[in-house]
JSON list of C-alpha atoms in Angstrom, two decimals:
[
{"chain": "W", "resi": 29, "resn": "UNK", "atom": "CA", "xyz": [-99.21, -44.21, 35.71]},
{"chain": "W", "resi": 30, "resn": "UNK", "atom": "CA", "xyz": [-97.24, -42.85, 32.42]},
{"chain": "W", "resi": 31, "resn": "UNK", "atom": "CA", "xyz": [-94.71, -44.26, 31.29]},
{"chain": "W", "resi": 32, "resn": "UNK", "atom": "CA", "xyz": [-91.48, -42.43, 31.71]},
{"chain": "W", "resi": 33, "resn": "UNK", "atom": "CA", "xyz": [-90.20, -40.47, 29.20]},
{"chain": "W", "resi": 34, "resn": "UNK", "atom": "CA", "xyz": [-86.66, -39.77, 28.66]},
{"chain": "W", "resi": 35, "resn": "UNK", "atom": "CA", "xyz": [-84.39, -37.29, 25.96]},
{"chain": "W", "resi": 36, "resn": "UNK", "atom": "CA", "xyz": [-80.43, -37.71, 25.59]},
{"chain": "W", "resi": 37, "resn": "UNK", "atom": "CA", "xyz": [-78.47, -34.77, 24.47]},
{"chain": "W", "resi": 38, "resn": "UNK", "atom": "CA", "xyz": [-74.77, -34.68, 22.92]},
{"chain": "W", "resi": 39, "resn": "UNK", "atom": "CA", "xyz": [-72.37, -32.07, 23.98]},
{"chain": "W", "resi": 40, "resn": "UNK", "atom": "CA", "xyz": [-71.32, -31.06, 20.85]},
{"chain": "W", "resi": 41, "resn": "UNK", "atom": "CA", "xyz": [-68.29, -29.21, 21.17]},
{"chain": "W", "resi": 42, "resn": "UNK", "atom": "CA", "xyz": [-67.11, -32.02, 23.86]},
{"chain": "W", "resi": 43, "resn": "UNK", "atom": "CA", "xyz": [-67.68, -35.33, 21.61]},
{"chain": "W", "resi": 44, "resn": "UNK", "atom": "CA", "xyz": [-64.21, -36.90, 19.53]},
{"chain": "W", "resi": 45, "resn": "UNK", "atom": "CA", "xyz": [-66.93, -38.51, 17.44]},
{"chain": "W", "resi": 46, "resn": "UNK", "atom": "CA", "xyz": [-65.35, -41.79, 18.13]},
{"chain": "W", "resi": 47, "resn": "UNK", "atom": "CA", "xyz": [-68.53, -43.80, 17.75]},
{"chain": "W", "resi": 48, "resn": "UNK", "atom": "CA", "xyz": [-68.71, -46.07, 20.36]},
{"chain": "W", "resi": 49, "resn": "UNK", "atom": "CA", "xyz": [-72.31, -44.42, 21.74]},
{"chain": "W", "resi": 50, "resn": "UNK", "atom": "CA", "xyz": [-73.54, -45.39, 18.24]},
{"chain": "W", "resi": 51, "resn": "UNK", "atom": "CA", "xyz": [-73.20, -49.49, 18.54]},
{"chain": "W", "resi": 52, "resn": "UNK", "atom": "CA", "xyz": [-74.29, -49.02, 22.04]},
{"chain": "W", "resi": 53, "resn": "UNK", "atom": "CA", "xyz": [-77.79, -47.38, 21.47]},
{"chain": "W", "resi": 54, "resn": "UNK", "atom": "CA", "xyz": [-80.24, -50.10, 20.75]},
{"chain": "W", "resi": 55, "resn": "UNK", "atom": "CA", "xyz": [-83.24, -47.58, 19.91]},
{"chain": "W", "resi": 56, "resn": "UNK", "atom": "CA", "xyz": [-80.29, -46.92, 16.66]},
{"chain": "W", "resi": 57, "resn": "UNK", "atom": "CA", "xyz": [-80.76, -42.80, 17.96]},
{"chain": "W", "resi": 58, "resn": "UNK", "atom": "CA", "xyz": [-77.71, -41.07, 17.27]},
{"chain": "W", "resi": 59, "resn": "UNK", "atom": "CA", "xyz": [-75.94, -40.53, 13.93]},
{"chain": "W", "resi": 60, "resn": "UNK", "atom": "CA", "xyz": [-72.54, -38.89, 13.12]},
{"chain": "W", "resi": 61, "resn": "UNK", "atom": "CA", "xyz": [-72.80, -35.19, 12.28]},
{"chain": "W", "resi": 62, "resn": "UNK", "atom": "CA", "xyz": [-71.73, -33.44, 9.45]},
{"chain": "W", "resi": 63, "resn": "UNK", "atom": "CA", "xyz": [-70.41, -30.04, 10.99]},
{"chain": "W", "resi": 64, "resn": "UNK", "atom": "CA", "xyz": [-66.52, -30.08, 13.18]},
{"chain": "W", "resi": 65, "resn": "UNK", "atom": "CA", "xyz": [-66.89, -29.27, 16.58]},
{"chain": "W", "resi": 66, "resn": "UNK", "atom": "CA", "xyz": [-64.14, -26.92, 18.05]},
{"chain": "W", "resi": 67, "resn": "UNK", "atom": "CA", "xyz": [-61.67, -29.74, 18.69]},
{"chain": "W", "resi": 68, "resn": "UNK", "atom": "CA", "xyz": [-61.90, -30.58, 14.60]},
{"chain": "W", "resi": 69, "resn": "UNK", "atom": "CA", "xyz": [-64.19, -33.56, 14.88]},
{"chain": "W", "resi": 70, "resn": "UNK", "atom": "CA", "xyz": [-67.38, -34.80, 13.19]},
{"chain": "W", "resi": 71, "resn": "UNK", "atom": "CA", "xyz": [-69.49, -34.90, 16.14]},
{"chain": "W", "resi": 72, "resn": "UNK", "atom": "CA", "xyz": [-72.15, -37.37, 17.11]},
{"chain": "W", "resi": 73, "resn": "UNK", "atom": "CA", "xyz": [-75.74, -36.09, 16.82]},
{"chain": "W", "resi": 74, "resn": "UNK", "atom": "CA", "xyz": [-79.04, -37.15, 18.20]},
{"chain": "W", "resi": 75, "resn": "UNK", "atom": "CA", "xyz": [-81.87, -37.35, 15.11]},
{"chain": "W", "resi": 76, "resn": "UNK", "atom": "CA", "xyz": [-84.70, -37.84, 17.75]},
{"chain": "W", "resi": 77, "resn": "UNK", "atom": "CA", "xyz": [-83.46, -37.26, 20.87]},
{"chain": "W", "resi": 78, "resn": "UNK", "atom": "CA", "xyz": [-87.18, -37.55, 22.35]},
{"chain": "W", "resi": 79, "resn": "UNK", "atom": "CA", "xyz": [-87.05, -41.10, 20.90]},
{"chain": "W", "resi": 80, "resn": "UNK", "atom": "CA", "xyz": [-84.77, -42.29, 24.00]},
{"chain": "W", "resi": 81, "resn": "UNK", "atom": "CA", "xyz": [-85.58, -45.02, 26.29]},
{"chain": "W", "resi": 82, "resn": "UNK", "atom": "CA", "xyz": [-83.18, -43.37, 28.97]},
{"chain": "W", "resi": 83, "resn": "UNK", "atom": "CA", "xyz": [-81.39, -47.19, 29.54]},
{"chain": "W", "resi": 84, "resn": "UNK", "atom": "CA", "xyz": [-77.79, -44.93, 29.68]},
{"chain": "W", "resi": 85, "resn": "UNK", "atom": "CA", "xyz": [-75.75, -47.62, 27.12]},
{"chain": "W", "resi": 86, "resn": "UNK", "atom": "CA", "xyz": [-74.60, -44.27, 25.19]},
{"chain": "W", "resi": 87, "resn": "UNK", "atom": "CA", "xyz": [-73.43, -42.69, 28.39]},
{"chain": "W", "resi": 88, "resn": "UNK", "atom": "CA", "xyz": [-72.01, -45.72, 30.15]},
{"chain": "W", "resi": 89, "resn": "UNK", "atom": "CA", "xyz": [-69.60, -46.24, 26.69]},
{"chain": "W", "resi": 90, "resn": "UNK", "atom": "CA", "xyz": [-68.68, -42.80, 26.08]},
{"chain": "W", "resi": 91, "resn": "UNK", "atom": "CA", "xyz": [-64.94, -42.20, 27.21]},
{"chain": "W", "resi": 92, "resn": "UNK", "atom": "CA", "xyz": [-65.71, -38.15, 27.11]},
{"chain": "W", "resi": 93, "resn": "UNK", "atom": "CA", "xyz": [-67.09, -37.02, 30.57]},
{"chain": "W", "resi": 94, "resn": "UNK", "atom": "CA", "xyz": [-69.83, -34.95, 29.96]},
{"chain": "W", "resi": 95, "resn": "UNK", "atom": "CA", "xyz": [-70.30, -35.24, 26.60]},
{"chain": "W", "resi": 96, "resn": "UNK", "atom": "CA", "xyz": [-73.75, -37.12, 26.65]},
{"chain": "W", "resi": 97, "resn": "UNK", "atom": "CA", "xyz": [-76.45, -36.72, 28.65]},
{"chain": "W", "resi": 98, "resn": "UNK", "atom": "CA", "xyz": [-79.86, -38.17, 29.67]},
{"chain": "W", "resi": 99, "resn": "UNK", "atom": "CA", "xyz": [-82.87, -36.32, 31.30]},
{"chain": "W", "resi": 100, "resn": "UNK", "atom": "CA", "xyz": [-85.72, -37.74, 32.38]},
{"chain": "W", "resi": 101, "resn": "UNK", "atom": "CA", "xyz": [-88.59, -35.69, 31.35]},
{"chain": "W", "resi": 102, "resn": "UNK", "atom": "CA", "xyz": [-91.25, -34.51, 33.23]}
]
């Protein structure tokens, strides 16, 4: 059996940048941007989104609903 592989995506134009996702990712995937998102902030960014271990510390500490996902790949 293969081990499951997982990818996290940031909503861009829905993230306030406040960082919290950052301290909370232990695999140390997501960065802050360097383009403003519609609502004028420096949104968070995922370098290697592939790189995810799908354990949903970003998502659970992220006050913006909808603003990160995780899928599970197939």
């Amino acid at each position: 059996m293969a081990a499951k592989k997982f990818r996290v995506q940031i909503a861009f134009d829905e993230c306030k940048g406040c960082g919290r996702c950052l301290k909370a990712c232990p695999k140390k995937l997501l960065a802050v941007g360097s383009a403003l998102n519609k609502q004028g902030y420096l949104a968070i960014k995922a370098d290697e989104p592939e790189l995810c271990i799908g354990c949903g510390s970003c998502f659970y500490q992220c006050p913006e609903p909808g603003a990160i996902t995780i899928f599970e790949e197939e």
